Amino acid sequence: MSKELSSGIEKAPQRALYKALGLSDEEIAKPIIAVISAKSEIVPGHIHLDSITDAVKAGIYAAGGTPVVVPSIGICDGIAMGHDGMRYSLPSRELIADSVESMLIGHAFDGAVLVPNCDKIVPGMLMGAARVNLPAVLVSGGPMESGVYRGKKVSLSTAFEAVGKVKSGKMSLDELTELENCACPGCGSCCGMYTANSINCLCEALGMALPGNGTVPAVKAERIRLAKKAGETIMKLVENDIRPRMILKKEAFKNALAVDMAIGASTNTVLHLFAIAAECNITLTLDLLQEISDRTPNLCKLSPSTERDMAELGASGGIMAVMNELATVKDKKGNGIIAGDALTVTGKSISHSYSNARITGDAIQPVSNPISPCGGIAVLKGNIADDGAVVKRSAVSPNMLNFTGKAKCFDSEEDCVHAIMGGKIQKGDVIVIRYEGPKGGPGMREMLSPTSALCGMGLDEDVALITDGRFSGATRGAAIGHVCPEAAAGGKIALVKDGDKISINIPEGKLNLEINAKEMAARLKKYRPKDDEPSGWLLRYKYLVTSAAQGAVLKKKF
């Protein structure tokens, strides 16, 4: 595309502006590559991205291109957690996609290297790249190292759960201060299999990132070498005209969903994979997700379920070793669950990347001895989740897989947290948080504060939580999110009353309110949705966003 601006007398004004940047005629004549960086001084996962972009630029220069760094916004979900800032986190994904589209087309770039690291920023950049469909490769900033507290590995989720421990008298304020000083030791995306690291791993499975993208720690020299290689790779993609939608085929998304199930990734990956697929005019469904989960063994159990972190997954062979194991698995029809011939940014098939990978540590189980014969995420359906809900099955205690309890209902996250901290939640309760969905929030906030409080107070193996909102990847316990339809869209989760019995059967994929059809119909007749009008961007988002079952993407026609 830049060739349109680098030749001909008519483009002399544009060349003059390029030269105002300090670019020479020789640099202007080469392919001009956008290095889209989420660098900021407020997000720990992004604070070091200048070093990544410098390495990417070196790789582009070495391979004969001209790199130009352009910015992206990014919200730290940990900092945004538990207040109105979280309403902007998921919506920011759409703004990022729009800005990638705007920058790439507005400046006629020939290709792009995407340099994100955290939660919404990774899928947002991929969505924009898929929409524009210019050659692109993604390289993240890498995961944070674990903190160490009194000889044990700790992370952000440990700090969140510690709040509940203090409230319940299990930890002192001095101990909390000691923990907060070491929980997050430096740059990188928070160290467990949380959303950022989950989606960065899945970028490898999709074929849009090089092997190691999800697991090489932020502080390692290997991360810099990976960034240089990404810079070299984009030049090959431009030369061979390999574009994102040539890579992001349905087989690639099925590969990513299988890896998702195998590594016990965050439930947020469901939203993000569905949203990226939508930009490629591919429809993914919760039924397909459940089908893949049923046939995919869970091979990894990482933080927050254990102390194992992303560095250990990498040292055990990483995502390519996981894929090589999965490549041996057949479904009931004898078909493989991994499409080995799917194209990647290397210009070769995904099997070329994983065929020589091997398990080299105990963070990955072989398929002959899996943690579970089925995947880490399960889809639940029932009379309060007609369109489905999701749960990170791999992070649920065995005694909570089949559970019935009495409902305690809240119309906001804050009201729920106050009740938990105030000792109003008892063993055997099923917490219901509604009006926190994409439309009702608006923004579909993460419920890490209430789930962490439950864990910290020792209630995570006795209390379930269901919501039309969503959960951080740092969440553990019987936390069921994405209940669809959401309350604000007339979903029956809005009809639940305090004291109602709710039954949860995760192995059978069932979620039901135990009242008869006549009572349900009577409540539905009286139902009047809560309707709060937000302002600014969130007002537009509320009226444009679709269901979580569709990835909470914005309507294309309205």
XYZ file of C-alpha atoms in Angstrom:
558
model
C 0.000 0.000 0.000
C 2.807 2.450 0.773
C 3.949 2.257 -2.848
C 0.935 4.400 -3.678
C 2.538 7.175 -1.636
C 6.202 6.697 -2.483
C 6.194 7.196 -6.241
C 4.799 9.696 -8.761
C 4.795 13.466 -8.760
C 1.276 13.559 -7.297
C 2.532 12.051 -4.024
C 5.287 14.606 -3.423
C 3.301 16.132 -0.492
C 3.026 12.749 1.227
C 6.728 12.095 0.687
C 7.460 15.491 2.197
C 5.600 14.422 5.346
C 7.519 11.158 5.456
C 10.740 13.159 5.225
C 9.521 15.341 8.097
C 9.763 12.123 10.144
C 13.424 11.851 9.175
C 12.858 9.048 6.639
C 15.238 8.928 3.672
C 14.259 8.244 0.072
C 15.694 4.748 0.473
C 13.538 4.070 3.575
C 10.414 5.446 1.884
C 10.977 3.113 -1.083
C 10.965 0.019 1.158
C 7.832 -1.669 2.590
C 6.649 0.474 5.509
C 5.600 -1.614 8.489
C 3.478 -0.451 11.410
C 4.745 -1.593 14.782
C 1.562 -1.148 16.828
C 2.605 -0.860 20.464
C 0.433 -0.764 23.582
C 3.281 0.790 25.580
C 2.116 2.853 28.550
C 3.303 3.707 32.043
C 0.148 2.466 33.825
C 0.042 -1.206 32.757
C 2.735 -3.539 34.183
C 2.299 -5.795 31.169
C 3.131 -2.876 28.870
C 5.704 -0.857 30.785
C 8.600 -2.603 29.009
C 7.199 -2.739 25.479
C 9.720 -0.180 24.200
C 12.357 -2.909 24.435
C 10.104 -5.265 22.462
C 9.350 -2.697 19.762
C 13.047 -1.812 19.457
C 13.785 -5.489 18.835
C 10.946 -5.741 16.317
C 12.297 -2.668 14.501
C 15.758 -4.244 14.384
C 14.303 -7.344 12.788
C 12.372 -5.311 10.208
C 15.442 -3.235 9.305
C 17.571 -6.384 9.000
C 15.029 -7.936 6.632
C 14.772 -4.869 4.383
C 11.782 -2.941 5.704
C 11.084 0.415 7.306
C 9.420 0.205 10.730
C 7.235 2.963 12.158
C 5.901 2.709 15.724
C 2.270 3.750 16.286
C 0.301 3.565 19.560
C -2.605 1.615 20.978
C -4.565 2.189 24.163
C -4.762 -0.511 26.827
C -6.469 -0.935 30.209
C -4.961 -2.938 33.078
C -7.778 -5.175 34.285
C -6.178 -5.612 37.692
C -6.141 -1.860 38.328
C -9.646 -1.479 36.841
C -11.036 -4.327 38.964
C -13.805 -3.682 41.475
C -14.874 -0.184 40.370
C -16.453 1.569 37.386
C -13.190 1.424 35.437
C -13.869 -2.252 34.716
C -16.916 -1.230 32.674
C -14.461 0.102 30.077
C -12.226 -2.951 29.841
C -14.142 -5.190 27.436
C -15.487 -2.236 25.402
C -11.900 -1.068 24.917
C -11.343 -4.155 22.757
C -13.636 -2.648 20.109
C -11.878 0.725 20.290
C -8.523 -0.994 19.807
C -9.799 -2.918 16.779
C -11.149 0.299 15.283
C -7.885 2.151 15.918
C -5.812 -0.616 14.296
C -8.072 -0.410 11.241
C -7.836 3.378 11.203
C -4.052 3.548 11.545
C -3.267 0.813 9.020
C -5.550 2.098 6.285
C -5.168 5.792 7.076
C -1.396 5.598 6.602
C -1.278 2.985 3.826
C 1.018 0.591 5.706
C 2.241 -2.556 3.970
C 1.998 -4.752 7.047
C 1.937 -4.712 10.824
C 3.642 -6.221 13.830
C 1.219 -6.185 16.746
C 2.874 -5.641 20.142
C 0.275 -6.027 22.923
C 0.421 -8.024 26.134
C -2.716 -7.864 28.239
C -6.309 -9.042 28.173
C -8.415 -7.026 25.690
C -5.464 -5.547 23.837
C -4.354 -8.843 22.259
C -7.737 -9.772 20.732
C -8.487 -6.152 19.885
C -5.332 -5.900 17.782
C -6.042 -9.251 16.107
C -9.596 -8.179 15.319
C -8.356 -5.019 13.645
C -5.663 -6.879 11.709
C -8.183 -9.475 10.504
C -10.579 -6.740 9.440
C -7.959 -4.852 7.404
C -6.369 -8.116 6.218
C -2.859 -6.774 5.665
C 0.101 -9.047 6.456
C 0.494 -9.146 10.238
C 2.262 -11.022 13.020
C 1.755 -10.686 16.769
C 4.473 -10.719 19.430
C 3.487 -10.098 23.031
C 5.534 -8.633 25.865
C 5.553 -11.957 27.725
C 4.434 -13.105 31.174
C 5.554 -11.666 34.496
C 7.677 -13.786 36.800
C 6.054 -15.112 39.974
C 6.543 -13.290 43.229
C 7.839 -15.130 46.263
C 6.175 -14.714 49.665
C 7.652 -16.631 52.583
C 9.083 -19.300 50.298
C 5.953 -19.775 48.177
C 5.174 -18.550 44.662
C 2.539 -15.820 44.642
C 0.818 -13.648 42.055
C -1.878 -11.016 41.623
C -4.619 -13.531 42.447
C -2.884 -14.243 45.776
C -3.133 -10.541 46.628
C -6.827 -10.413 45.714
C -7.581 -13.485 47.827
C -5.568 -12.065 50.732
C -8.167 -9.308 51.167
C -10.744 -11.938 52.119
C -8.241 -13.552 54.467
C -7.735 -10.267 56.305
C -11.502 -9.749 56.565
C -11.923 -13.247 58.029
C -9.018 -12.870 60.437
C -6.763 -15.386 58.689
C -4.109 -12.782 57.795
C -2.870 -9.622 59.474
C -2.572 -6.214 57.853
C 1.204 -6.408 58.180
C 1.219 -9.731 56.328
C -0.983 -8.228 53.613
C 1.469 -5.352 53.171
C 4.370 -7.794 52.950
C 2.481 -9.765 50.297
C 1.497 -6.750 48.196
C 5.149 -5.697 48.087
C 6.217 -8.948 46.425
C 3.158 -10.369 44.591
C 3.951 -8.655 41.275
C 7.765 -8.423 41.042
C 8.095 -6.593 37.737
C 7.030 -6.158 34.134
C 4.914 -8.591 32.148
C 1.392 -9.963 32.033
C 0.361 -11.438 35.404
C 2.106 -14.772 35.748
C -0.698 -17.372 35.878
C -2.964 -18.846 33.229
C -5.053 -15.701 33.399
C -6.708 -14.051 30.404
C -3.663 -12.274 28.963
C -1.425 -15.322 29.039
C -4.266 -17.550 27.876
C -4.909 -15.520 24.739
C -1.185 -15.055 24.070
C -0.831 -18.848 24.113
C -3.813 -19.225 21.797
C -2.194 -16.813 19.320
C 0.410 -19.554 18.794
C -2.320 -22.137 18.166
C -4.113 -19.766 15.783
C -0.881 -19.412 13.807
C -0.696 -15.622 14.245
C 2.297 -15.659 16.622
C 5.603 -17.508 16.687
C 6.180 -20.428 19.086
C 7.042 -19.162 22.554
C 4.818 -16.085 22.333
C 2.685 -17.145 25.289
C 5.305 -18.552 27.641
C 8.725 -16.880 27.298
C 9.013 -14.549 30.350
C 9.046 -10.801 29.778
C 12.472 -10.356 31.348
C 14.333 -13.021 29.362
C 16.680 -12.315 26.455
C 14.776 -14.978 24.543
C 11.805 -12.573 24.452
C 13.968 -9.980 22.678
C 15.168 -12.590 20.167
C 11.549 -13.612 19.565
C 10.632 -9.978 18.876
C 13.491 -9.642 16.363
C 12.304 -12.798 14.647
C 8.783 -11.367 14.477
C 10.224 -8.322 12.699
C 11.959 -10.563 10.176
C 8.808 -12.654 9.787
C 6.597 -9.733 8.794
C 8.870 -9.002 5.857
C 8.461 -12.561 4.574
C 4.687 -12.260 4.969
C 4.684 -9.031 2.960
C 6.936 -10.529 0.295
C 4.709 -13.612 -0.061
C 1.456 -11.686 0.445
C 0.306 -13.925 3.294
C -2.579 -12.207 5.052
C -4.400 -12.856 8.354
C -7.555 -14.333 6.832
C -5.420 -16.891 4.975
C -4.287 -18.071 8.411
C -7.431 -17.471 10.464
C -9.552 -20.214 8.914
C -12.104 -22.253 10.872
C -9.517 -25.032 11.346
C -7.224 -22.546 13.085
C -9.984 -21.555 15.504
C -10.750 -25.208 16.218
C -7.053 -25.743 16.939
C -7.117 -22.792 19.321
C -10.249 -24.062 21.069
C -8.629 -27.484 21.531
C -5.494 -25.915 23.019
C -7.754 -23.705 25.147
C -9.363 -26.820 26.623
C -6.015 -28.567 27.110
C -4.267 -25.771 29.005
C -7.194 -24.788 31.262
C -7.335 -21.244 29.929
C -9.476 -18.328 31.075
C -13.191 -18.299 30.192
C -12.588 -14.878 28.600
C -10.935 -16.663 25.689
C -14.421 -17.754 24.632
C -15.430 -14.121 24.123
C -12.212 -13.257 22.340
C -11.920 -16.216 19.984
C -15.560 -15.724 18.983
C -14.911 -12.021 18.355
C -11.777 -12.587 16.253
C -13.612 -15.245 14.239
C -16.472 -12.823 13.588
C -14.016 -10.437 11.908
C -13.161 -13.307 9.548
C -16.872 -13.980 8.864
C -16.591 -17.260 10.780
C -19.256 -18.192 13.334
C -18.191 -20.070 16.446
C -20.824 -21.390 18.864
C -20.961 -22.599 22.451
C -22.141 -25.967 21.110
C -18.921 -26.269 19.084
C -16.943 -25.252 22.156
C -18.593 -27.996 24.222
C -18.037 -30.555 21.468
C -14.316 -29.749 21.398
C -14.120 -29.708 25.203
C -15.726 -33.148 25.423
C -13.048 -34.717 23.208
C -9.992 -32.760 24.390
C -8.042 -33.874 27.482
C -6.960 -31.276 30.027
C -3.159 -31.504 30.184
C -2.177 -28.459 32.273
C -3.116 -27.108 35.681
C -1.523 -23.738 36.312
C -2.034 -20.742 38.592
C -4.575 -19.851 39.955
C -5.364 -23.562 40.485
C -1.759 -24.352 41.502
C 1.504 -22.470 42.067
C 2.767 -23.390 38.578
C 3.322 -20.354 36.397
C 3.793 -19.630 32.703
C 7.577 -19.984 32.874
C 7.110 -23.588 34.020
C 4.767 -24.264 31.107
C 7.410 -22.902 28.736
C 10.162 -24.946 30.376
C 7.981 -28.045 29.973
C 7.801 -27.632 26.193
C 5.256 -24.835 25.841
C 2.233 -24.666 23.589
C 3.919 -26.554 20.762
C 4.472 -29.555 23.065
C 0.804 -29.376 24.063
C -0.214 -29.362 20.391
C 2.097 -32.261 19.583
C 0.388 -34.284 22.325
C -3.074 -33.299 21.104
C -2.129 -34.258 17.551
C -2.186 -37.900 18.671
C -5.803 -37.697 19.898
C -8.625 -38.918 17.662
C -12.332 -38.245 18.000
C -15.023 -40.933 17.877
C -14.921 -40.897 14.078
C -11.174 -41.402 14.018
C -10.403 -37.828 13.006
C -7.596 -35.865 14.657
C -8.553 -32.968 16.909
C -5.680 -30.838 15.593
C -5.571 -29.679 11.975
C -1.845 -29.965 11.381
C -1.967 -28.444 7.902
C -3.291 -25.057 9.116
C -1.122 -22.178 7.833
C 0.904 -19.979 10.222
C 2.882 -16.737 10.051
C 6.000 -18.834 9.436
C 4.586 -19.492 5.966
C 4.483 -23.182 6.892
C 1.924 -25.443 8.537
C 1.359 -25.547 12.285
C 2.579 -29.159 12.292
C 5.965 -27.917 11.101
C 6.162 -25.895 14.334
C 4.987 -28.586 16.744
C 6.226 -31.834 15.175
C 9.589 -31.757 16.975
C 8.277 -30.338 20.262
C 8.362 -32.625 23.273
C 7.223 -32.547 26.901
C 10.317 -31.635 28.907
C 8.807 -30.967 32.337
C 5.878 -31.801 34.565
C 3.737 -28.730 33.842
C 2.304 -30.687 30.886
C 0.739 -34.109 31.290
C 0.827 -36.593 28.385
C -2.482 -37.539 26.782
C -1.963 -41.041 28.175
C -2.265 -39.615 31.705
C -4.296 -36.389 31.528
C -5.455 -34.303 34.458
C -8.964 -34.826 33.104
C -10.272 -36.624 30.006
C -12.248 -33.510 29.067
C -11.353 -29.861 28.587
C -10.837 -27.056 31.073
C -13.974 -25.077 30.106
C -17.547 -26.389 30.174
C -20.759 -24.955 28.745
C -23.868 -25.095 30.936
C -27.458 -24.670 29.779
C -30.808 -24.679 31.538
C -33.881 -22.624 32.313
C -31.845 -19.614 33.494
C -29.231 -19.953 30.752
C -31.186 -20.770 27.608
C -28.317 -19.664 25.359
C -25.606 -21.004 27.651
C -23.090 -20.089 30.345
C -19.441 -21.031 30.829
C -17.316 -22.232 33.728
C -13.605 -22.931 34.097
C -14.163 -26.567 35.041
C -10.458 -27.176 35.687
C -10.511 -24.618 38.548
C -13.582 -26.086 40.313
C -13.233 -28.274 43.402
C -14.534 -31.838 42.745
C -17.190 -31.503 45.458
C -18.642 -28.437 43.670
C -19.060 -30.062 40.257
C -22.573 -31.140 41.241
C -24.125 -28.667 43.660
C -27.529 -27.391 44.754
C -27.949 -24.358 46.970
C -30.144 -21.424 47.904
C -29.917 -18.235 45.871
C -28.764 -14.916 47.259
C -29.319 -12.274 44.594
C -27.534 -9.000 43.883
C -28.022 -6.478 41.088
C -24.405 -5.310 41.130
C -20.931 -6.550 41.984
C -20.518 -3.954 44.734
C -23.619 -5.119 46.622
C -22.335 -8.694 46.477
C -18.860 -7.804 47.762
C -20.367 -5.888 50.689
C -22.467 -8.927 51.583
C -19.483 -11.296 51.417
C -17.259 -9.030 53.493
C -20.132 -8.480 55.912
C -20.456 -12.197 56.614
C -23.875 -12.498 54.961
C -22.900 -15.384 52.670
C -23.091 -18.856 54.179
C -22.006 -22.326 53.135
C -24.519 -23.795 50.702
C -25.423 -20.455 49.075
C -25.517 -19.784 45.347
C -24.651 -16.141 44.752
C -26.429 -14.577 41.763
C -24.982 -11.339 40.345
C -26.983 -9.900 37.456
C -27.200 -6.740 35.383
C -23.446 -7.056 34.828
C -23.619 -8.390 31.242
C -22.372 -6.611 28.121
C -25.560 -4.542 27.839
C -26.620 -4.434 31.488
C -23.291 -3.474 33.051
C -22.715 -2.048 30.609
C -19.324 -3.484 29.796
C -19.523 -6.999 31.312
C -17.278 -6.434 34.305
C -15.036 -9.161 35.706
C -16.092 -10.502 39.104
C -12.634 -11.198 40.556
C -13.278 -9.219 43.735
C -16.224 -11.387 44.928
C -14.664 -14.696 43.875
C -11.349 -13.782 45.514
C -13.167 -12.738 48.673
C -14.910 -16.122 48.770
C -11.583 -17.926 48.337
C -9.859 -15.795 50.951
C -12.642 -16.477 53.456
C -12.496 -20.208 52.789
C -15.900 -20.426 51.105
C -14.833 -21.352 47.565
C -15.548 -25.052 48.126
C -18.972 -24.410 49.663
C -20.456 -21.484 47.723
C -21.175 -21.141 43.986
C -21.479 -17.896 42.043
C -23.356 -17.345 38.807
C -23.481 -14.112 36.810
C -24.256 -12.600 33.430
C -20.934 -10.833 33.873
C -17.581 -12.522 33.419
C -14.542 -13.605 35.389
C -10.849 -12.879 35.427
C -8.621 -15.763 34.457
C -7.346 -15.463 38.027
C -10.694 -16.745 39.298
C -11.076 -20.192 40.814
C -14.036 -22.010 42.329
C -17.550 -22.747 41.052
C -17.759 -19.437 39.209
C -20.234 -19.599 36.316
C -20.291 -16.613 33.985
C -21.566 -15.338 30.648
C -25.148 -16.406 31.536
C -27.145 -15.748 28.366
C -29.522 -14.119 27.762
C -28.359 -11.552 30.290
C -30.769 -9.906 32.735
C -30.871 -6.616 30.835
C -31.931 -8.470 27.678
C -34.800 -10.272 29.402
C -32.774 -13.263 30.556
C -34.346 -15.453 33.228
C -31.423 -14.884 35.579
C -33.361 -11.685 36.370
C -36.251 -13.761 37.728
C -34.314 -15.540 40.489
C -35.376 -14.643 44.039
C -33.559 -14.992 47.357
C -34.078 -18.484 48.732
C -34.771 -20.152 45.373
C -32.979 -23.423 44.830
C -30.465 -23.498 41.981
C -28.937 -26.751 40.780
C -25.548 -26.917 39.062
C -24.340 -30.051 37.300
C -21.091 -29.260 35.521
C -20.353 -32.812 34.233
C -23.788 -32.896 32.570
C -23.719 -29.234 31.499
C -26.862 -28.206 33.405
C -27.811 -25.000 35.240
C -31.396 -24.717 36.479
C -33.644 -22.706 38.737
C -35.736 -25.246 40.644
C -39.203 -23.753 40.166
C -42.043 -25.053 38.014
C -42.933 -23.672 34.602
C -46.105 -21.981 35.914
C -44.144 -19.997 38.503
C -41.493 -19.118 35.926
C -44.167 -17.804 33.546
C -45.779 -15.745 36.317
C -42.461 -14.130 37.217
C -41.692 -13.453 33.580
C -45.036 -11.675 33.176
C -44.196 -9.312 36.056
C -40.584 -8.761 34.966
C -39.444 -5.187 34.400
C -35.748 -4.845 33.588
C -33.511 -2.539 35.563
C -32.576 0.276 33.221
C -29.699 2.602 34.053
C -28.565 4.974 31.320
C -24.778 5.310 31.114
C -23.076 8.243 29.427
C -20.391 8.706 26.789
C -18.916 5.728 24.992
C -20.718 3.242 27.246
C -24.109 4.534 26.097
C -23.226 3.711 22.488
C -21.749 0.386 23.555
C -24.911 -0.592 25.441
C -27.080 -0.230 22.352
C -24.627 -1.770 19.884
C -23.209 -4.764 21.802
C -24.416 -8.314 21.177
C -24.713 -11.278 23.531
C -21.718 -12.876 25.242
C -22.691 -16.051 23.375
C -21.676 -14.168 20.202
C -18.443 -12.846 21.697
C -19.980 -9.531 22.845
C -19.038 -7.974 19.500
C -20.748 -4.873 18.165
C -23.615 -5.176 15.722
C -22.526 -4.871 12.114
C -25.949 -3.617 11.025
C -28.125 -1.254 13.038
